[in-house]
């Protein structure tokens, strides 16, 4: 776990797929606890990495702990993008949490990955985040 300067915040269930994905990125990150526990307090803008847990109709796509985390205006105001995980076996609900968060919080979906991601996913996300933060930081206020 990293300090509040982390630019990645993630939620991972007990399966650990999202945690393995984030660990493979090798970037400072804060974890939203599985149940209860103290929520991370980001001090800088961040990208959220979130798995999808939807029923066949897409209900419940965003984990309750992520909703709880984003319901705090001070945390939500620092959200700049979302990376969504999922399982392609679930067809149209694959990585749906990213779309839901994007729409509700008015941030872009930066990437979608399956399960714990592949080496290609890791390389693309590292490069994409580097570009994203350089572009985001260079935009005048």
Tab-separated table of N, CA and C in Angstrom:
chain	number	residue	atom	x	y	z
A	1	UNK	N	0.851	-1.189	0.000
A	1	UNK	CA	0.000	0.000	0.000
A	1	UNK	C	0.887	1.239	0.000
A	2	UNK	N	0.419	2.275	-0.608
A	2	UNK	CA	1.167	3.522	-0.697
A	2	UNK	C	0.482	4.590	0.137
A	3	UNK	N	1.140	5.710	0.248
A	3	UNK	CA	0.585	6.832	0.997
A	3	UNK	C	-0.509	7.539	0.227
A	4	UNK	N	-1.053	8.628	0.790
A	4	UNK	CA	-2.175	9.330	0.166
A	4	UNK	C	-1.817	10.004	-1.157
A	5	UNK	N	-0.526	10.012	-1.539
A	5	UNK	CA	-0.143	10.606	-2.815
A	5	UNK	C	-0.374	9.651	-3.988
A	6	UNK	N	-0.838	8.441	-3.724
A	6	UNK	CA	-1.081	7.448	-4.771
A	6	UNK	C	-2.094	7.972	-5.777
A	7	UNK	N	-1.808	7.721	-7.053
A	7	UNK	CA	-2.707	8.157	-8.114
A	7	UNK	C	-3.607	7.026	-8.598
A	8	UNK	N	-3.547	5.879	-7.914
A	8	UNK	CA	-4.436	4.766	-8.195
A	8	UNK	C	-5.131	4.357	-6.900
A	9	UNK	N	-6.420	4.151	-6.988
A	9	UNK	CA	-7.184	3.603	-5.879
A	9	UNK	C	-7.982	2.463	-6.480
A	10	UNK	N	-8.038	1.333	-5.757
A	10	UNK	CA	-8.703	0.172	-6.323
A	10	UNK	C	-9.522	-0.573	-5.276
A	11	UNK	N	-10.478	-1.338	-5.795
A	11	UNK	CA	-11.223	-2.267	-4.976
A	11	UNK	C	-10.986	-3.649	-5.554
A	12	UNK	N	-10.784	-4.618	-4.694
A	12	UNK	CA	-10.647	-6.001	-5.127
A	12	UNK	C	-11.372	-6.892	-4.134
A	13	UNK	N	-12.114	-7.843	-4.650
A	13	UNK	CA	-12.817	-8.785	-3.781
A	13	UNK	C	-11.837	-9.846	-3.291
A	14	UNK	N	-12.351	-10.816	-2.596
A	14	UNK	CA	-11.515	-11.895	-2.077
A	14	UNK	C	-10.857	-12.718	-3.186
A	15	UNK	N	-11.418	-12.703	-4.389
A	15	UNK	CA	-10.802	-13.443	-5.502
A	15	UNK	C	-9.422	-12.886	-5.812
A	16	UNK	N	-9.240	-11.595	-5.553
A	16	UNK	CA	-7.933	-10.965	-5.713
A	16	UNK	C	-7.524	-10.616	-7.128
A	17	UNK	N	-8.403	-10.791	-8.114
A	17	UNK	CA	-8.018	-10.489	-9.496
A	17	UNK	C	-7.581	-9.039	-9.682
A	18	UNK	N	-8.382	-8.108	-9.181
A	18	UNK	CA	-8.039	-6.698	-9.354
A	18	UNK	C	-6.785	-6.352	-8.566
A	19	UNK	N	-6.619	-6.928	-7.386
A	19	UNK	CA	-5.404	-6.686	-6.592
A	19	UNK	C	-4.172	-7.177	-7.349
A	20	UNK	N	-4.259	-8.334	-7.994
A	20	UNK	CA	-3.117	-8.847	-8.782
A	20	UNK	C	-2.835	-7.925	-9.964
A	21	UNK	N	-3.895	-7.444	-10.610
A	21	UNK	CA	-3.721	-6.521	-11.731
A	21	UNK	C	-2.986	-5.261	-11.277
A	22	UNK	N	-3.443	-4.658	-10.201
A	22	UNK	CA	-2.834	-3.422	-9.693
A	22	UNK	C	-1.399	-3.686	-9.238
A	23	UNK	N	-1.150	-4.799	-8.560
A	23	UNK	CA	0.208	-5.129	-8.124
A	23	UNK	C	1.142	-5.270	-9.328
A	24	UNK	N	0.643	-5.842	-10.410
A	24	UNK	CA	1.455	-6.007	-11.620
A	24	UNK	C	1.827	-4.672	-12.255
A	25	UNK	N	0.993	-3.663	-12.040
A	25	UNK	CA	1.315	-2.337	-12.582
A	25	UNK	C	2.549	-1.753	-11.908
A	26	UNK	N	2.773	-2.123	-10.640
A	26	UNK	CA	3.946	-1.627	-9.917
A	26	UNK	C	3.879	-0.144	-9.601
A	27	UNK	N	2.679	0.389	-9.481
A	27	UNK	CA	2.494	1.815	-9.199
A	27	UNK	C	1.923	1.986	-7.792
A	28	UNK	N	2.208	3.109	-7.135
A	28	UNK	CA	1.626	3.338	-5.809
A	28	UNK	C	0.096	3.300	-5.891
A	29	UNK	N	-0.508	2.595	-4.947
A	29	UNK	CA	-1.960	2.443	-4.972
A	29	UNK	C	-2.505	2.301	-3.559
A	30	UNK	N	-3.742	2.739	-3.402
A	30	UNK	CA	-4.472	2.585	-2.148
A	30	UNK	C	-5.648	1.651	-2.403
A	31	UNK	N	-5.963	0.825	-1.407
A	31	UNK	CA	-7.046	-0.148	-1.571
A	31	UNK	C	-8.272	0.256	-0.761
A	32	UNK	N	-9.430	0.162	-1.392
A	32	UNK	CA	-10.704	0.300	-0.703
A	32	UNK	C	-10.930	-1.030	0.007
A	33	UNK	N	-11.213	-1.017	1.311
A	33	UNK	CA	-11.358	-2.282	2.040
A	33	UNK	C	-12.550	-3.104	1.546
A	34	UNK	N	-12.434	-4.422	1.687
A	34	UNK	CA	-13.496	-5.325	1.244
A	34	UNK	C	-14.781	-5.090	2.026
A	35	UNK	N	-14.676	-4.981	3.329
A	35	UNK	CA	-15.868	-4.755	4.157
A	35	UNK	C	-15.455	-3.914	5.355
A	36	UNK	N	-16.246	-2.894	5.646
A	36	UNK	CA	-15.909	-2.032	6.774
A	36	UNK	C	-14.535	-1.424	6.567
A	37	UNK	N	-13.850	-1.185	7.645
A	37	UNK	CA	-12.498	-0.648	7.528
A	37	UNK	C	-12.470	0.804	7.129
A	38	UNK	N	-11.311	1.381	7.294
A	38	UNK	CA	-11.126	2.792	6.988
A	38	UNK	C	-10.906	2.999	5.494
A	39	UNK	N	-11.646	3.930	4.943
A	39	UNK	CA	-11.513	4.249	3.523
A	39	UNK	C	-10.228	5.029	3.285
A	40	UNK	N	-9.602	4.819	2.132
A	40	UNK	CA	-8.430	5.628	1.801
A	40	UNK	C	-8.837	7.095	1.653
A	41	UNK	N	-7.915	7.973	1.971
A	41	UNK	CA	-8.144	9.415	1.863
A	41	UNK	C	-7.163	9.990	0.849
A	42	UNK	N	-7.530	10.007	-0.417
A	42	UNK	CA	-6.605	10.513	-1.433
A	42	UNK	C	-6.307	11.996	-1.227
A	43	UNK	N	-5.049	12.359	-1.495
A	43	UNK	CA	-4.629	13.752	-1.369
A	43	UNK	C	-4.407	14.390	-2.741
A	44	UNK	N	-4.398	13.557	-3.775
A	44	UNK	CA	-4.156	14.034	-5.143
A	44	UNK	C	-5.186	13.383	-6.065
A	45	UNK	N	-5.378	13.951	-7.264
A	45	UNK	CA	-6.275	13.313	-8.219
A	45	UNK	C	-5.851	11.858	-8.476
A	46	UNK	N	-6.846	11.003	-8.742
A	46	UNK	CA	-6.562	9.576	-8.891
A	46	UNK	C	-7.441	8.942	-9.964
A	47	UNK	N	-7.008	7.749	-10.377
A	47	UNK	CA	-7.781	6.884	-11.260
A	47	UNK	C	-8.250	5.710	-10.408
A	48	UNK	N	-9.505	5.349	-10.552
A	48	UNK	CA	-10.094	4.235	-9.819
A	48	UNK	C	-10.044	2.973	-10.671
A	49	UNK	N	-9.595	1.870	-10.075
A	49	UNK	CA	-9.612	0.568	-10.733
A	49	UNK	C	-10.681	-0.253	-10.020
A	50	UNK	N	-11.676	-0.708	-10.790
A	50	UNK	CA	-12.848	-1.327	-10.170
A	50	UNK	C	-13.319	-2.549	-10.968
A	51	UNK	N	-13.522	-3.672	-10.283
A	51	UNK	CA	-14.123	-4.827	-10.952
A	51	UNK	C	-15.636	-4.649	-11.075
A	52	UNK	N	-16.241	-5.505	-11.864
A	52	UNK	CA	-17.686	-5.462	-12.075
A	52	UNK	C	-18.343	-6.673	-11.430
A	53	UNK	N	-19.431	-6.429	-10.713
A	53	UNK	CA	-20.239	-7.494	-10.116
A	53	UNK	C	-21.685	-7.219	-10.463
A	54	UNK	N	-22.105	-7.661	-11.652
A	54	UNK	CA	-23.471	-7.380	-12.100
A	54	UNK	C	-24.250	-8.674	-12.244
A	55	UNK	N	-25.572	-8.561	-12.060
A	55	UNK	CA	-26.413	-9.710	-12.371
A	55	UNK	C	-26.632	-9.714	-13.888
A	56	UNK	N	-27.421	-10.618	-14.379
A	56	UNK	CA	-27.644	-10.740	-15.821
A	56	UNK	C	-28.241	-9.509	-16.466
A	57	UNK	N	-28.877	-8.656	-15.659
A	57	UNK	CA	-29.472	-7.426	-16.180
A	57	UNK	C	-28.607	-6.202	-15.924
A	58	UNK	N	-27.412	-6.408	-15.366
A	58	UNK	CA	-26.497	-5.292	-15.121
A	58	UNK	C	-26.663	-4.625	-13.775
A	59	UNK	N	-27.613	-5.093	-12.962
A	59	UNK	CA	-27.808	-4.488	-11.640
A	59	UNK	C	-26.666	-4.881	-10.710
A	60	UNK	N	-26.268	-3.961	-9.852
A	60	UNK	CA	-25.227	-4.244	-8.869
A	60	UNK	C	-23.826	-4.258	-9.448
A	61	UNK	N	-23.616	-3.616	-10.596
A	61	UNK	CA	-22.317	-3.659	-11.269
A	61	UNK	C	-21.196	-3.073	-10.420
A	62	UNK	N	-21.488	-1.989	-9.702
A	62	UNK	CA	-20.459	-1.319	-8.894
A	62	UNK	C	-20.535	-1.871	-7.465
A	63	UNK	N	-19.419	-2.402	-6.963
A	63	UNK	CA	-19.430	-2.940	-5.596
A	63	UNK	C	-19.861	-1.885	-4.574
A	64	UNK	N	-20.601	-2.317	-3.561
A	64	UNK	CA	-21.123	-1.401	-2.542
A	64	UNK	C	-20.031	-0.582	-1.861
A	65	UNK	N	-18.863	-1.170	-1.632
A	65	UNK	CA	-17.770	-0.435	-0.995
A	65	UNK	C	-17.281	0.705	-1.898
A	66	UNK	N	-17.299	0.497	-3.197
A	66	UNK	CA	-16.886	1.546	-4.137
A	66	UNK	C	-17.916	2.668	-4.120
A	67	UNK	N	-19.179	2.306	-4.084
A	67	UNK	CA	-20.241	3.326	-3.989
A	67	UNK	C	-20.041	4.136	-2.713
A	68	UNK	N	-19.805	3.449	-1.608
A	68	UNK	CA	-19.577	4.136	-0.328
A	68	UNK	C	-18.383	5.089	-0.427
A	69	UNK	N	-17.313	4.627	-1.043
A	69	UNK	CA	-16.122	5.455	-1.222
A	69	UNK	C	-16.441	6.705	-2.049
A	70	UNK	N	-17.143	6.527	-3.158
A	70	UNK	CA	-17.432	7.649	-4.062
A	70	UNK	C	-18.555	8.551	-3.555
A	71	UNK	N	-19.320	8.111	-2.588
A	71	UNK	CA	-20.382	8.957	-2.034
A	71	UNK	C	-19.826	10.124	-1.226
A	72	UNK	N	-18.559	10.101	-0.876
A	72	UNK	CA	-17.938	11.215	-0.150
A	72	UNK	C	-17.479	12.261	-1.171
A	73	UNK	N	-18.068	13.452	-1.155
A	73	UNK	CA	-17.739	14.477	-2.156
A	73	UNK	C	-16.248	14.827	-2.229
A	74	UNK	N	-15.544	14.840	-1.089
A	74	UNK	CA	-14.117	15.190	-1.115
A	74	UNK	C	-13.304	14.142	-1.870
A	75	UNK	N	-13.675	12.876	-1.760
A	75	UNK	CA	-12.968	11.827	-2.507
A	75	UNK	C	-13.391	11.852	-3.973
A	76	UNK	N	-14.684	11.926	-4.206
A	76	UNK	CA	-15.210	11.902	-5.579
A	76	UNK	C	-14.650	13.057	-6.412
A	77	UNK	N	-14.424	14.201	-5.788
A	77	UNK	CA	-13.931	15.374	-6.535
A	77	UNK	C	-12.532	15.162	-7.112
A	78	UNK	N	-11.791	14.204	-6.573
A	78	UNK	CA	-10.431	13.937	-7.059
A	78	UNK	C	-10.384	12.840	-8.120
A	79	UNK	N	-11.496	12.192	-8.398
A	79	UNK	CA	-11.558	11.128	-9.395
A	79	UNK	C	-11.380	11.711	-10.793
A	80	UNK	N	-10.445	11.145	-11.558
A	80	UNK	CA	-10.179	11.651	-12.915
A	80	UNK	C	-10.458	10.646	-14.015
A	81	UNK	N	-10.592	9.373	-13.658
A	81	UNK	CA	-10.860	8.345	-14.661
A	81	UNK	C	-11.067	7.016	-13.983
A	82	UNK	N	-11.540	6.038	-14.766
A	82	UNK	CA	-11.793	4.709	-14.217
A	82	UNK	C	-11.261	3.642	-15.168
A	83	UNK	N	-10.700	2.604	-14.575
A	83	UNK	CA	-10.262	1.406	-15.294
A	83	UNK	C	-11.127	0.278	-14.752
A	84	UNK	N	-11.794	-0.452	-15.647
A	84	UNK	CA	-12.769	-1.444	-15.212
A	84	UNK	C	-12.335	-2.863	-15.533
A	85	UNK	N	-12.569	-3.740	-14.566
A	85	UNK	CA	-12.303	-5.152	-14.758
A	85	UNK	C	-13.597	-5.914	-14.905
A	86	UNK	N	-13.491	-7.123	-15.402
A	86	UNK	CA	-14.664	-7.959	-15.546
A	86	UNK	C	-14.310	-9.307	-16.134
A	87	UNK	N	-15.339	-10.019	-16.547
A	87	UNK	CA	-15.182	-11.341	-17.128
A	87	UNK	C	-15.981	-11.351	-18.427
A	88	UNK	N	-15.314	-11.615	-19.537
A	88	UNK	CA	-15.978	-11.583	-20.850
A	88	UNK	C	-17.091	-12.626	-20.969
A	89	UNK	N	-17.090	-13.634	-20.103
A	89	UNK	CA	-18.164	-14.637	-20.127
A	89	UNK	C	-19.524	-14.018	-19.851
A	90	UNK	N	-19.543	-12.814	-19.256
A	90	UNK	CA	-20.805	-12.180	-18.913
A	90	UNK	C	-21.291	-11.219	-19.993
A	91	UNK	N	-20.697	-11.314	-21.172
A	91	UNK	CA	-21.168	-10.592	-22.350
A	91	UNK	C	-21.347	-9.101	-22.153
A	92	UNK	N	-22.576	-8.597	-22.311
A	92	UNK	CA	-22.806	-7.148	-22.293
A	92	UNK	C	-22.513	-6.479	-20.945
A	93	UNK	N	-22.408	-7.264	-19.883
A	93	UNK	CA	-22.092	-6.643	-18.588
A	93	UNK	C	-20.585	-6.635	-18.314
A	94	UNK	N	-19.760	-7.096	-19.283
A	94	UNK	CA	-18.309	-7.079	-19.112
A	94	UNK	C	-17.832	-5.662	-18.782
A	95	UNK	N	-17.160	-5.507	-17.654
A	95	UNK	CA	-16.575	-4.228	-17.218
A	95	UNK	C	-17.615	-3.105	-17.115
A	96	UNK	N	-18.850	-3.458	-16.868
A	96	UNK	CA	-19.937	-2.485	-16.796
A	96	UNK	C	-19.743	-1.455	-15.684
A	97	UNK	N	-19.089	-1.823	-14.601
A	97	UNK	CA	-18.859	-0.872	-13.505
A	97	UNK	C	-18.166	0.391	-14.021
A	98	UNK	N	-17.259	0.248	-14.969
A	98	UNK	CA	-16.578	1.412	-15.528
A	98	UNK	C	-17.543	2.374	-16.197
A	99	UNK	N	-18.476	1.838	-16.957
A	99	UNK	CA	-19.464	2.689	-17.630
A	99	UNK	C	-20.370	3.393	-16.621
A	100	UNK	N	-20.777	2.663	-15.582
A	100	UNK	CA	-21.658	3.248	-14.561
A	100	UNK	C	-20.943	4.388	-13.831
A	101	UNK	N	-19.715	4.139	-13.406
A	101	UNK	CA	-18.943	5.164	-12.685
A	101	UNK	C	-18.658	6.347	-13.601
A	102	UNK	N	-18.296	6.073	-14.840
A	102	UNK	CA	-18.014	7.131	-15.807
A	102	UNK	C	-19.208	8.071	-15.963
A	103	UNK	N	-20.370	7.476	-16.126
A	103	UNK	CA	-21.584	8.279	-16.329
A	103	UNK	C	-21.947	9.065	-15.070
A	104	UNK	N	-21.915	8.408	-13.920
A	104	UNK	CA	-22.310	9.065	-12.661
A	104	UNK	C	-21.334	10.159	-12.248
A	105	UNK	N	-20.038	9.946	-12.505
A	105	UNK	CA	-19.012	10.888	-12.009
A	105	UNK	C	-18.416	11.766	-13.110
A	106	UNK	N	-18.897	11.574	-14.339
A	106	UNK	CA	-18.434	12.387	-15.466
A	106	UNK	C	-16.913	12.321	-15.653
A	107	UNK	N	-16.392	11.095	-15.684
A	107	UNK	CA	-14.977	10.855	-15.943
A	107	UNK	C	-14.869	9.803	-17.044
A	108	UNK	N	-13.738	9.747	-17.742
A	108	UNK	CA	-13.610	8.763	-18.816
A	108	UNK	C	-13.300	7.354	-18.310
A	109	UNK	N	-13.762	6.359	-19.071
A	109	UNK	CA	-13.294	4.986	-18.883
A	109	UNK	C	-11.985	4.911	-19.654
A	110	UNK	N	-10.901	4.653	-18.958
A	110	UNK	CA	-9.584	4.658	-19.582
A	110	UNK	C	-9.185	3.306	-20.160
A	111	UNK	N	-9.716	2.221	-19.579
A	111	UNK	CA	-9.323	0.889	-20.043
A	111	UNK	C	-10.266	-0.138	-19.432
A	112	UNK	N	-10.382	-1.283	-20.123
A	112	UNK	CA	-11.134	-2.428	-19.609
A	112	UNK	C	-10.230	-3.648	-19.691
A	113	UNK	N	-10.223	-4.462	-18.634
A	113	UNK	CA	-9.409	-5.677	-18.643
A	113	UNK	C	-10.215	-6.846	-18.101
A	114	UNK	N	-9.787	-8.048	-18.461
A	114	UNK	CA	-10.474	-9.245	-17.998
A	114	UNK	C	-9.714	-9.895	-16.860
A	115	UNK	N	-10.458	-10.288	-15.817
A	115	UNK	CA	-9.942	-11.000	-14.647
A	115	UNK	C	-8.744	-10.275	-14.040
A	116	UNK	N	-7.533	-10.865	-14.098
A	116	UNK	CA	-6.351	-10.203	-13.531
A	116	UNK	C	-5.513	-9.530	-14.617
A	117	UNK	N	-6.030	-9.468	-15.829
A	117	UNK	CA	-5.322	-8.818	-16.927
A	117	UNK	C	-4.214	-9.691	-17.499
A	118	UNK	N	-3.701	-9.274	-18.637
A	118	UNK	CA	-2.595	-9.960	-19.302
A	118	UNK	C	-1.371	-9.055	-19.279
A	119	UNK	N	-0.243	-9.583	-19.709
A	119	UNK	CA	0.958	-8.753	-19.808
A	119	UNK	C	0.724	-7.567	-20.750
A	120	UNK	N	-0.039	-7.802	-21.806
A	120	UNK	CA	-0.368	-6.718	-22.746
A	120	UNK	C	-1.202	-5.655	-22.054
A	121	UNK	N	-2.194	-6.075	-21.271
A	121	UNK	CA	-3.010	-5.111	-20.521
A	121	UNK	C	-2.137	-4.270	-19.596
A	122	UNK	N	-1.232	-4.908	-18.879
A	122	UNK	CA	-0.356	-4.205	-17.934
A	122	UNK	C	0.474	-3.156	-18.673
A	123	UNK	N	1.080	-3.550	-19.787
A	123	UNK	CA	1.907	-2.616	-20.559
A	123	UNK	C	1.069	-1.452	-21.092
A	124	UNK	N	-0.110	-1.746	-21.601
A	124	UNK	CA	-0.979	-0.689	-22.142
A	124	UNK	C	-1.439	0.271	-21.044
A	125	UNK	N	-1.803	-0.252	-19.891
A	125	UNK	CA	-2.275	0.606	-18.813
A	125	UNK	C	-1.139	1.461	-18.271
A	126	UNK	N	0.038	0.889	-18.084
A	126	UNK	CA	1.183	1.702	-17.623
A	126	UNK	C	1.446	2.857	-18.580
A	127	UNK	N	1.535	2.542	-19.865
A	127	UNK	CA	1.803	3.579	-20.872
A	127	UNK	C	0.649	4.580	-20.928
A	128	UNK	N	-0.577	4.071	-20.876
A	128	UNK	CA	-1.738	4.951	-20.946
A	128	UNK	C	-1.830	5.887	-19.755
A	129	UNK	N	-1.557	5.372	-18.557
A	129	UNK	CA	-1.590	6.233	-17.370
A	129	UNK	C	-0.500	7.287	-17.422
A	130	UNK	N	0.673	6.910	-17.905
A	130	UNK	CA	1.757	7.887	-18.032
A	130	UNK	C	1.332	9.029	-18.954
A	131	UNK	N	0.766	8.695	-20.091
A	131	UNK	CA	0.280	9.711	-21.036
A	131	UNK	C	-0.870	10.512	-20.424
A	132	UNK	N	-1.811	9.820	-19.800
A	132	UNK	CA	-2.967	10.476	-19.189
A	132	UNK	C	-2.535	11.519	-18.171
A	133	UNK	N	-1.635	11.161	-17.255
A	133	UNK	CA	-1.217	12.102	-16.213
A	133	UNK	C	-0.391	13.248	-16.792
A	134	UNK	N	0.420	12.982	-17.808
A	134	UNK	CA	1.176	14.081	-18.431
A	134	UNK	C	0.216	15.067	-19.095
A	135	UNK	N	-0.784	14.560	-19.789
A	135	UNK	CA	-1.764	15.444	-20.440
A	135	UNK	C	-2.638	16.162	-19.427
A	136	UNK	N	-3.053	15.465	-18.400
A	136	UNK	CA	-3.912	16.054	-17.376
A	136	UNK	C	-3.174	17.144	-16.628
A	137	UNK	N	-1.911	16.899	-16.309
A	137	UNK	CA	-1.129	17.867	-15.532
A	137	UNK	C	-0.693	19.063	-16.365
A	138	UNK	N	-0.681	18.909	-17.701
A	138	UNK	CA	-0.210	20.015	-18.534
A	138	UNK	C	-1.333	20.941	-18.981
A	139	UNK	N	-2.559	20.586	-18.634
A	139	UNK	CA	-3.697	21.435	-19.011
A	139	UNK	C	-3.753	22.623	-18.051
A	140	UNK	N	-3.726	23.861	-18.583
A	140	UNK	CA	-3.775	25.026	-17.687
A	140	UNK	C	-5.114	25.102	-16.934
A	141	UNK	N	-5.037	25.614	-15.737
A	141	UNK	CA	-6.252	25.721	-14.905
A	141	UNK	C	-7.127	26.867	-15.339
